[in-house]
CSV table of C-alpha atoms and ligand atoms in Angstrom, one decimal:
chain,number,residue,atom,x,y,z
A,1,MET,CA,98.9,125.3,65.3
A,2,ASN,CA,102.6,124.8,64.8
A,3,GLY,CA,104.8,122.7,67.0
A,4,ARG,CA,105.2,122.5,70.7
A,5,ARG,CA,104.8,126.2,71.4
A,6,GLY,CA,101.5,126.3,69.6
A,7,LEU,CA,100.3,123.2,71.4
A,8,LEU,CA,101.1,124.8,74.8
A,9,ASP,CA,99.6,128.1,73.9
A,10,ASP,CA,96.4,126.2,72.9
A,11,THR,CA,96.5,124.4,76.2
A,12,VAL,CA,96.7,127.7,78.1
A,13,ARG,CA,93.8,129.1,76.1
A,14,ARG,CA,91.6,126.1,76.7
A,15,ALA,CA,92.5,125.9,80.4
A,16,ALA,CA,91.9,129.6,80.9
A,17,ARG,CA,88.4,129.3,79.3
A,18,PHE,CA,87.6,126.4,81.5
A,19,LEU,CA,88.6,128.4,84.6
A,20,GLU,CA,86.7,131.5,83.5
A,21,THR,CA,83.5,129.6,82.9
A,22,LEU,CA,83.9,127.5,86.1
A,23,PRO,CA,82.0,129.8,88.5
A,24,GLU,CA,78.8,130.0,86.4
A,25,ARG,CA,78.5,126.6,84.8
A,26,PRO,CA,76.3,123.8,86.4
A,27,VAL,CA,78.5,122.2,89.0
A,28,ALA,CA,77.5,118.6,88.1
A,29,ALA,CA,79.1,117.0,85.0
A,30,ALA,CA,77.1,117.2,81.7
A,31,ARG,CA,78.0,113.7,80.6
A,32,GLY,CA,78.6,110.4,82.4
A,33,ALA,CA,81.6,108.1,81.9
A,34,GLY,CA,79.5,105.5,80.0
A,35,GLU,CA,78.7,108.1,77.4
A,36,LEU,CA,82.2,109.6,77.2
A,37,ALA,CA,84.3,106.5,77.0
A,38,PRO,CA,83.3,105.5,73.4
A,39,ALA,CA,83.8,109.1,72.2
A,40,LEU,CA,87.2,109.2,73.7
A,41,GLY,CA,88.5,106.1,71.9
A,42,GLY,CA,87.6,102.9,70.1
A,43,ALA,CA,90.5,100.6,69.3
A,44,LEU,CA,94.0,101.7,70.1
A,45,PRO,CA,95.1,103.8,67.1
A,46,LYS,CA,97.6,101.9,64.9
A,47,GLU,CA,99.3,105.1,64.0
A,48,GLY,CA,99.8,108.0,66.4
A,49,LEU,CA,97.5,111.0,66.2
A,50,PRO,CA,98.7,114.7,66.1
A,51,ALA,CA,98.9,116.2,69.6
A,52,SER,CA,96.7,119.2,68.7
A,53,GLY,CA,93.9,116.8,67.8
A,54,ILE,CA,94.3,114.9,71.0
A,55,LEU,CA,94.1,118.0,73.0
A,56,SER,CA,91.0,119.3,71.3
A,57,ARG,CA,89.3,115.9,71.8
A,58,LEU,CA,90.2,115.9,75.4
A,59,ASP,CA,88.9,119.4,75.9
A,60,GLU,CA,85.8,119.2,73.8
A,61,ILE,CA,84.7,115.7,74.6
A,62,GLY,CA,86.4,115.0,78.0
A,63,GLY,CA,85.5,118.5,79.2
A,64,GLN,CA,81.8,117.5,79.2
A,65,GLY,CA,82.6,115.0,81.9
A,66,THR,CA,84.3,117.4,84.3
A,67,VAL,CA,82.7,118.2,87.7
A,68,ALA,CA,83.2,121.9,88.7
A,69,SER,CA,85.0,120.8,91.9
A,70,ALA,CA,87.6,123.4,91.4
A,71,GLY,CA,84.8,126.0,91.4
A,72,PRO,CA,83.4,128.0,94.3
A,73,ARG,CA,80.2,126.0,94.9
A,74,TYR,CA,81.3,122.4,95.2
A,75,PHE,CA,80.7,121.0,98.7
A,76,GLY,CA,81.2,117.3,98.2
A,77,PHE,CA,83.7,114.9,99.7
A,78,VAL,CA,85.8,117.6,101.5
A,79,THR,CA,87.3,118.8,98.3
A,80,GLY,CA,89.6,121.8,97.8
A,81,GLY,CA,90.0,123.7,94.6
A,82,VAL,CA,93.3,124.7,93.2
A,83,LEU,CA,95.1,127.9,94.1
A,84,PRO,CA,96.4,129.8,91.0
A,85,ALA,CA,100.0,129.7,92.3
A,86,SER,CA,99.8,125.9,92.8
A,87,LEU,CA,98.3,125.3,89.3
A,88,ALA,CA,101.1,127.4,87.7
A,89,ALA,CA,103.8,125.6,89.7
A,90,ASN,CA,102.2,122.3,88.7
A,91,TRP,CA,102.4,123.2,85.0
A,92,LEU,CA,106.0,124.4,85.0
A,93,ALA,CA,107.1,121.4,87.1
A,94,ALA,CA,105.3,119.1,84.6
A,95,ALA,CA,107.4,120.7,81.8
A,96,TRP,CA,110.5,120.3,83.8
A,97,ASP,CA,109.7,116.6,84.3
A,98,GLN,CA,112.0,116.2,87.2
A,99,ASN,CA,112.5,112.8,88.9
A,100,ALA,CA,112.3,114.1,92.5
A,101,PHE,CA,113.5,110.9,94.1
A,102,SER,CA,116.9,112.3,94.9
A,103,GLU,CA,119.1,115.3,95.0
A,104,VAL,CA,121.2,113.9,92.2
A,105,SER,CA,118.3,113.4,89.9
A,106,SER,CA,116.7,116.8,90.8
A,107,PRO,CA,118.4,119.4,93.0
A,108,VAL,CA,115.3,121.6,92.7
A,109,GLY,CA,113.1,118.7,93.7
A,110,ALA,CA,115.1,118.0,96.8
A,111,ALA,CA,115.4,121.7,97.7
A,112,ILE,CA,111.8,122.6,97.3
A,113,GLU,CA,110.6,119.6,99.3
A,114,ARG,CA,113.0,120.5,102.1
A,115,VAL,CA,111.6,124.0,102.2
A,116,ALA,CA,108.0,122.8,101.8
A,117,ALA,CA,108.4,120.3,104.6
A,118,ARG,CA,109.8,122.9,107.0
A,119,TRP,CA,106.9,125.3,106.1
A,120,VAL,CA,104.3,122.6,106.7
A,121,LEU,CA,105.7,121.8,110.1
A,122,GLU,CA,105.8,125.5,111.0
A,123,ALA,CA,102.3,126.1,109.8
A,124,LEU,CA,100.9,123.1,111.6
A,125,ASP,CA,103.0,123.8,114.7
A,126,LEU,CA,104.5,120.3,114.7
A,127,PRO,CA,108.0,119.4,115.8
A,128,ALA,CA,110.6,121.0,113.5
A,129,ASP,CA,112.7,117.8,113.3
A,130,ALA,CA,109.8,115.5,112.4
A,131,GLY,CA,110.2,113.4,109.2
A,132,THR,CA,107.9,114.5,106.3
A,133,ALA,CA,106.9,112.6,103.2
A,134,PHE,CA,105.1,114.0,100.2
A,135,VAL,CA,102.7,111.2,99.2
A,136,THR,CA,99.6,110.9,97.0
A,137,GLY,CA,96.9,111.6,99.6
A,138,ALA,CA,95.8,110.8,103.1
A,139,THR,CA,95.3,107.1,102.4
A,140,MET,CA,99.0,106.8,101.6
A,141,ALA,CA,99.9,109.3,104.3
A,142,ASN,CA,98.2,107.0,106.9
A,143,PHE,CA,100.0,104.0,105.4
A,144,THR,CA,103.4,105.7,105.4
A,145,ALA,CA,103.1,107.1,108.9
A,146,LEU,CA,101.7,103.8,110.3
A,147,ALA,CA,104.6,101.9,108.7
A,148,ALA,CA,107.0,104.1,110.8
A,149,ASP,CA,104.9,103.5,113.9
A,150,ARG,CA,104.8,99.7,113.2
A,151,ARG,CA,108.6,99.8,112.9
A,152,ALA,CA,109.0,101.7,116.2
A,153,VAL,CA,106.7,99.7,118.4
A,154,LEU,CA,108.2,96.4,117.2
A,155,LEU,CA,111.8,97.6,117.5
A,156,ALA,CA,110.9,98.3,121.2
A,157,HIS,CA,110.4,94.6,121.4
A,158,GLY,CA,113.6,93.8,119.6
A,159,HIS,CA,112.0,92.9,116.3
A,160,ASP,CA,113.0,94.7,113.0
A,161,VAL,CA,109.7,94.3,111.0
A,162,ASP,CA,111.2,96.0,107.9
A,163,ARG,CA,113.9,93.3,107.6
A,164,HIS,CA,112.0,90.3,108.9
A,165,GLY,CA,108.3,91.1,108.3
A,166,LEU,CA,105.5,90.3,110.6
A,167,HIS,CA,106.6,86.6,110.8
A,168,ALA,CA,107.5,85.8,114.3
A,169,ALA,CA,106.8,89.4,115.4
A,170,PRO,CA,105.0,90.0,118.6
A,171,GLU,CA,101.3,90.8,117.9
A,172,VAL,CA,100.6,94.5,117.5
A,173,THR,CA,97.4,95.8,119.1
A,174,VAL,CA,95.8,98.4,116.9
A,175,VAL,CA,93.1,100.6,118.3
A,176,VAL,CA,90.8,102.7,116.1
A,177,GLY,CA,87.7,104.8,116.8
A,178,GLU,CA,84.4,103.3,115.9
A,179,GLN,CA,84.1,106.2,113.4
A,180,ALA,CA,87.6,106.0,111.8
A,181,HIS,CA,87.7,106.8,108.1
A,182,ALA,CA,87.1,103.9,105.7
A,183,THR,CA,90.5,104.3,104.1
A,184,LEU,CA,92.4,103.8,107.4
A,185,PHE,CA,91.3,100.2,107.3
A,186,LYS,CA,92.9,99.8,103.9
A,187,ALA,CA,96.1,101.3,105.1
A,188,LEU,CA,96.1,98.8,108.0
A,189,GLY,CA,95.4,95.9,105.6
A,190,LEU,CA,98.3,96.9,103.4
A,191,LEU,CA,100.6,97.0,106.4
A,192,GLY,CA,99.7,93.4,107.3
A,193,LEU,CA,98.0,94.6,110.5
A,194,GLY,CA,94.6,93.6,109.2
A,195,ARG,CA,91.4,95.5,108.3
A,196,ASP,CA,89.3,93.7,110.8
A,197,ARG,CA,91.9,92.7,113.4
A,198,VAL,CA,91.5,96.0,115.3
A,199,VAL,CA,90.1,97.0,118.6
A,200,ARG,CA,87.3,99.5,118.0
A,201,ALA,CA,87.0,102.1,120.7
A,202,PRO,CA,83.6,103.6,121.4
A,203,VAL,CA,82.8,107.1,120.3
A,204,ASP,CA,80.3,109.8,121.4
A,205,ASP,CA,77.5,111.3,119.3
A,206,GLN,CA,79.9,113.4,117.2
A,207,GLY,CA,82.2,110.5,116.5
A,208,ARG,CA,84.9,111.4,119.0
A,209,MET,CA,86.7,108.5,120.7
A,210,CYS,CA,85.9,108.4,124.4
A,211,VAL,CA,89.2,108.4,126.5
A,212,ASP,CA,87.5,106.7,129.4
A,213,ALA,CA,86.4,103.8,127.2
A,214,LEU,CA,89.8,103.0,125.8
A,215,PRO,CA,90.9,99.4,126.3
A,216,GLU,CA,93.8,98.8,128.7
A,217,LEU,CA,96.8,98.7,126.4
A,218,HIS,CA,99.8,96.4,126.4
A,219,GLY,CA,102.4,97.1,123.8
A,220,PRO,CA,103.4,96.8,121.1
A,221,ALA,CA,100.4,98.9,120.2
A,222,ILE,CA,99.3,101.7,117.8
A,223,VAL,CA,96.3,103.9,118.6
A,224,CYS,CA,94.8,105.5,115.5
A,225,THR,CA,93.0,108.8,116.3
A,226,GLN,CA,91.3,111.2,114.1
A,227,ALA,CA,91.4,115.0,113.7
A,228,GLY,CA,88.3,115.9,111.7
A,229,ASN,CA,85.6,113.2,111.4
A,230,VAL,CA,84.7,113.1,107.7
A,231,ASN,CA,81.0,113.6,108.5
A,232,THR,CA,80.9,115.8,111.6
A,233,GLY,CA,84.3,117.4,111.5
A,234,ALA,CA,84.8,116.5,115.2
A,235,PHE,CA,88.2,115.8,116.8
A,236,ASP,CA,89.2,112.9,119.0
A,237,PRO,CA,90.7,114.1,122.3
A,238,VAL,CA,94.2,113.3,121.0
A,239,GLY,CA,96.2,115.0,123.9
A,240,ALA,CA,94.2,113.1,126.5
A,241,ILE,CA,94.6,109.8,124.6
A,242,CYS,CA,98.4,110.4,124.4
A,243,GLU,CA,98.4,111.0,128.1
A,244,ALA,CA,96.4,107.8,128.8
A,245,VAL,CA,98.5,105.4,126.7
A,246,ARG,CA,102.0,106.8,126.7
A,247,ALA,CA,104.7,104.0,126.7
A,248,ASP,CA,107.8,103.2,124.8
A,249,ASP,CA,106.1,100.5,122.7
A,250,VAL,CA,102.8,102.4,122.0
A,251,ARG,CA,102.4,105.0,119.3
A,252,VAL,CA,99.6,107.4,118.7
A,253,HIS,CA,98.8,108.3,115.1
A,254,VAL,CA,96.5,111.1,113.9
A,255,ASP,CA,94.5,110.9,110.7
A,256,GLY,CA,94.1,114.6,110.1
A,257,ALA,CA,93.3,114.6,106.4
A,258,PHE,CA,91.6,117.9,106.6
A,259,GLY,CA,91.2,118.6,110.3
A,260,LEU,CA,94.9,119.0,110.9
A,261,TRP,CA,94.7,122.3,109.1
A,262,ALA,CA,92.6,123.8,111.9
A,263,ARG,CA,95.9,124.3,113.6
A,264,VAL,CA,96.7,127.2,111.3
A,265,SER,CA,93.7,129.3,112.4
A,266,PRO,CA,94.0,131.2,115.7
A,267,GLU,CA,90.2,131.0,115.8
A,268,PHE,CA,89.9,127.2,115.4
A,269,ALA,CA,93.3,125.8,116.6
A,270,ALA,CA,91.8,125.1,120.0
A,271,LEU,CA,89.9,122.2,118.4
A,272,ALA,CA,93.2,120.6,117.4
A,273,GLN,CA,95.0,121.3,120.7
A,274,GLY,CA,97.0,118.4,122.1
A,275,ILE,CA,97.5,116.9,118.7
A,276,GLU,CA,101.2,117.9,118.8
A,277,ARG,CA,101.7,115.2,121.5
A,278,ALA,CA,101.0,112.4,119.1
A,279,ASP,CA,103.8,110.4,117.3
A,280,SER,CA,102.6,110.6,113.7
A,281,TRP,CA,100.2,112.6,111.6
A,282,ALA,CA,98.6,112.3,108.2
A,283,ALA,CA,97.2,115.3,106.2
A,284,ASP,CA,95.9,115.9,102.8
A,285,ALA,CA,97.2,118.8,100.8
A,286,HIS,CA,94.7,118.4,98.0
A,287,LYS,CA,91.8,119.0,100.4
A,288,TRP,CA,92.1,122.1,102.5
A,289,LEU,CA,95.5,123.4,101.2
A,290,ASN,CA,93.9,123.6,97.7
A,291,VAL,CA,96.7,122.1,95.6
A,292,PRO,CA,96.0,119.8,92.6
A,293,TYR,CA,95.6,116.0,93.1
A,294,ASP,CA,97.5,113.9,94.2
A,295,SER,CA,99.0,115.4,97.3
A,296,GLY,CA,99.2,114.2,100.9
A,297,LEU,CA,101.6,114.6,103.8
A,298,ALA,CA,102.9,111.9,106.2
A,299,ILE,CA,104.6,113.4,109.2
A,300,VAL,CA,106.5,111.3,111.8
A,301,ARG,CA,108.0,112.7,115.0
A,302,ASP,CA,110.8,110.0,114.9
A,303,ALA,CA,112.2,110.8,111.5
A,304,GLY,CA,114.6,107.8,111.9
A,305,ALA,CA,111.6,105.4,112.1
A,306,LEU,CA,110.2,106.9,108.9
A,307,ARG,CA,113.5,106.7,107.2
A,308,GLY,CA,114.0,103.1,108.5
A,309,ALA,CA,110.7,102.0,107.1
A,310,MET,CA,111.0,103.7,103.7
A,311,SER,CA,114.7,103.7,102.8
A,312,VAL,CA,116.1,101.7,99.9
A,313,GLN,CA,119.6,100.4,99.4
A,314,ALA,CA,121.2,99.8,96.1
A,315,ASP,CA,124.8,100.2,94.8
A,316,TYR,CA,123.8,103.0,92.4
A,317,LEU,CA,122.0,105.1,95.0
A,318,PRO,CA,123.6,108.1,96.6
A,319,ASP,CA,124.8,107.8,100.2
A,320,PRO,CA,122.7,110.6,101.7
A,321,GLU,CA,124.1,113.2,104.0
A,322,ASN,CA,121.0,115.5,103.6
A,323,ARG,CA,117.3,114.8,103.4
A,324,GLU,CA,116.9,112.6,100.4
A,325,PRO,CA,113.3,112.4,99.2
A,326,PHE,CA,113.4,108.6,98.4
A,327,GLU,CA,114.2,107.8,102.0
A,328,PHE,CA,110.8,109.0,103.3
A,329,THR,CA,108.2,107.9,100.7
A,330,PRO,CA,106.9,104.5,99.6
A,331,GLU,CA,107.5,105.7,96.0
A,332,THR,CA,111.0,106.0,94.6
A,333,SER,CA,110.9,107.7,91.1
A,334,ARG,CA,108.1,110.3,91.2
A,335,ARG,CA,107.2,113.9,90.3
A,336,MET,CA,108.2,116.7,92.6
A,337,ARG,CA,104.9,116.6,94.4
A,338,GLY,CA,106.0,119.1,97.1
A,339,VAL,CA,106.2,121.9,94.6
A,340,GLU,CA,102.5,122.7,94.8
A,341,VAL,CA,102.6,122.6,98.6
A,342,TRP,CA,105.5,125.1,98.5
A,343,ALA,CA,103.6,127.4,96.0
A,344,ALA,CA,100.4,127.2,98.0
A,345,LEU,CA,102.1,128.1,101.3
A,346,ALA,CA,104.1,130.8,99.6
A,347,SER,CA,101.1,132.4,98.0
A,348,LEU,CA,98.8,132.2,101.1
A,349,GLY,CA,101.4,132.9,103.7
A,350,ARG,CA,100.6,132.2,107.3
A,351,ASP,CA,97.8,134.9,107.3
A,352,GLY,CA,96.2,133.7,104.1
A,353,LEU,CA,96.1,130.1,105.3
A,354,ALA,CA,94.5,131.2,108.6
A,355,GLU,CA,91.9,133.3,106.7
A,356,LEU,CA,91.1,130.4,104.3
A,357,VAL,CA,90.4,128.0,107.1
A,358,GLY,CA,88.6,130.5,109.3
A,359,ARG,CA,86.4,131.6,106.4
A,360,ASN,CA,85.4,128.1,105.4
A,361,CYS,CA,84.5,127.3,109.0
A,362,ARG,CA,82.3,130.4,109.3
A,363,GLN,CA,80.7,129.5,106.0
A,364,ALA,CA,79.8,126.1,107.2
A,365,ARG,CA,78.1,127.7,110.2
A,366,ARG,CA,76.2,130.0,107.9
A,367,PHE,CA,74.9,127.0,106.0
A,368,ALA,CA,73.8,125.4,109.2
A,369,ALA,CA,72.1,128.5,110.5
A,370,GLY,CA,70.4,129.2,107.2
A,371,LEU,CA,69.1,125.7,106.8
A,372,ARG,CA,68.0,125.5,110.5
A,373,ASP,CA,66.1,128.8,110.0
A,374,SER,CA,64.3,127.3,107.0
A,375,GLY,CA,63.1,124.5,109.2
A,376,PHE,CA,65.5,121.7,108.4
A,377,GLU,CA,67.5,119.7,110.9
A,378,ILE,CA,71.2,120.0,111.5
A,379,LEU,CA,72.6,116.7,112.7
A,380,ASN,CA,76.0,117.7,114.0
A,381,ASP,CA,77.7,120.3,116.1
A,382,VAL,CA,79.1,122.5,113.3
A,383,ALA,CA,82.5,123.0,115.0
A,384,LEU,CA,84.7,123.0,111.8
A,385,ASN,CA,83.8,123.0,108.1
A,386,GLN,CA,81.2,120.2,107.9
A,387,ALA,CA,77.5,120.5,108.2
A,388,LEU,CA,75.1,117.5,108.1
A,389,VAL,CA,71.4,118.3,107.3
A,390,ALA,CA,68.3,116.1,107.2
A,391,PHE,CA,65.3,117.3,105.2
A,392,GLY,CA,62.8,115.0,106.8
A,393,ASP,CA,62.7,111.2,106.6
A,394,ASP,CA,65.5,109.3,104.8
A,395,ARG,CA,63.6,109.1,101.5
A,396,THR,CA,63.0,112.8,101.5
A,397,THR,CA,66.6,113.7,102.3
A,398,GLU,CA,67.9,111.4,99.6
A,399,GLU,CA,65.4,112.9,97.1
A,400,VAL,CA,66.6,116.5,98.0
A,401,ILE,CA,70.2,115.5,97.6
A,402,ARG,CA,69.5,114.2,94.1
A,403,ALA,CA,67.5,117.3,93.2
A,404,VAL,CA,70.2,119.7,94.5
A,405,GLN,CA,72.7,117.9,92.4
A,406,ARG,CA,70.5,118.1,89.3
A,407,GLU,CA,69.7,121.7,89.9
A,408,GLY,CA,73.3,122.6,89.5
A,409,THR,CA,73.9,125.7,91.5
A,410,CYS,CA,76.0,123.7,93.9
A,411,TRP,CA,76.9,120.1,94.6
A,412,CYS,CA,76.6,118.3,98.0
A,413,GLY,CA,76.8,114.6,98.6
A,414,GLY,CA,74.9,112.2,100.9
A,415,THR,CA,76.0,110.2,103.9
A,416,ARG,CA,74.5,108.5,106.9
A,417,TRP,CA,74.9,109.8,110.5
A,418,ASN,CA,73.7,108.1,113.6
A,419,GLY,CA,71.4,105.9,111.5
A,420,ARG,CA,69.9,108.7,109.4
A,421,ALA,CA,70.4,109.8,105.9
A,422,ALA,CA,72.0,113.3,105.7
A,423,MET,CA,73.3,115.7,103.1
A,424,ARG,CA,76.9,116.6,103.9
A,425,ILE,CA,78.1,120.1,103.2
A,426,SER,CA,81.9,120.3,103.3
A,427,VAL,CA,83.3,123.8,102.8
A,428,SER,CA,87.0,123.7,101.9
A,429,SER,CA,87.7,125.7,98.8
A,430,TRP,CA,89.8,128.9,98.6
A,431,ALA,CA,87.3,130.0,95.8
A,432,THR,CA,84.1,130.0,97.9
A,433,THR,CA,82.9,133.5,98.7
A,434,ASP,CA,80.1,134.4,101.2
A,435,ASP,CA,78.0,135.2,98.1
A,436,ASP,CA,78.5,131.7,96.8
A,437,VAL,CA,77.3,130.4,100.2
A,438,GLU,CA,74.1,132.6,100.0
A,439,ARG,CA,73.4,131.5,96.4
A,440,SER,CA,73.9,127.8,97.4
A,441,LEU,CA,71.8,128.1,100.5
A,442,ALA,CA,68.9,129.7,98.6
A,443,ALA,CA,69.1,127.0,95.9
A,444,ILE,CA,69.1,124.2,98.5
A,445,VAL,CA,66.2,125.7,100.4
A,446,ARG,CA,64.2,126.3,97.1
A,447,VAL,CA,64.8,122.7,96.0
A,448,ALA,CA,64.1,121.2,99.4
A,449,GLU,CA,60.8,123.1,99.7
A,450,ALA,CA,59.7,121.9,96.3
A,451,VAL,CA,60.5,118.3,97.2
A,452,ARG,CA,58.8,118.6,100.6
B,1,PLP,C1,89.8,112.1,102.7
B,1,PLP,C2,90.2,111.4,103.9
B,1,PLP,C3,91.0,110.3,103.9
B,1,PLP,C4,91.5,109.7,102.6
B,1,PLP,O1,92.2,110.7,101.9
B,1,PLP,P1,92.6,110.5,100.3
B,1,PLP,O2,93.3,111.8,100.0
B,1,PLP,O3,91.4,110.3,99.6
B,1,PLP,O4,93.6,109.3,100.2
B,1,PLP,C5,91.4,109.7,105.1
B,1,PLP,N1,91.0,110.2,106.2
B,1,PLP,C6,90.1,111.2,106.3
B,1,PLP,C7,89.7,111.7,107.7
B,1,PLP,C8,89.7,111.9,105.2
B,1,PLP,O5,88.9,113.0,105.3
């Protein structure tokens, strides 16, 4: 192995072997973190080690602790795989090592994110002049978009929160659905709006906010809705909520980590109708768009509010005429995260994206139908890509989940829904074929019958 070229060739060889064996290996990891950590390092080496040895150690030891989540039969946590074009773009961009914070530090970084932002808005059918930020995931996308909303609702009351903070600001009422995603509360906490200081709106049996039960709102206020409940996949009636609360000092935000992508599918877009009327949106790219971690999108109708909340001033910074990435994200120096979004959208095209979303939704229905036919109980309306199944009482369901994970054909996680233990099947990978669904279904039924 000589030099850098040899090292990179070796990396390609190892990565290709990983990807080639991915579809047939057990989906769960062979070794746990406790076992791996000692093998990956004792004390910090006094002298540096050769890169080739570091790589082989990473592959041979670390590889045993990988989950086949990029493979075709991983159905945990609403996890996408990685499209080949996005992986390749990620590798080349890592070699380029661009600082994508500004056009001066990386013209290609600024250009590619300009294009990727435009394509995202086009694909999701959201306003073309909305502000878009490439952030690390939906948690940060919610944080970023809500920072813009916080700015806007307080500016409507003459208070510049980004200059003066929340001190002496009018109180902001924050409404969330009873079934909001756990990470949304963290974003609210980081924004000084409080994890618990929220008004929780009642939801129906699928986790959808009930418009009629919304509290009467006086601004400044932010209503946090959801497109795609992480258990059921259900959508809040966002259009009707916008209608009900519209005012200058009220903003409606949509956490659409995976559900927002329903808008790309002619078959499933109706679920996400009305969402375009909201003020801000959060989506993950590393879930349904199938790009590598970490990648999320914050989109804000009022681009000026986003820019106002995120911009930085310093004597050495350029005076932007065009879209400068650092004016839209919480981060300043960062990698050109938008490159994988650009590559994914280019490689799928509008049709490929619609096919991916439509296929995964149909596959979730197939899971539900197959499990129901085998005598198991489906706990949700399978409207999108999520199916919740109970195999009997809670103890039995939990035992089946553990046994399915051990068996290794596929991987599904556990959750609770309406007071019951459930196995959650999330179909969101480009790599999942109908054959993978049949194989997984057969394995789940076999394991569940053995447990029962
Ligand atoms: C996954 C998810 C999040 C959190 O996203 P991260 O990418 O893990 O930060 C937030 N909201 C919903 C609805 C999700 O599904």
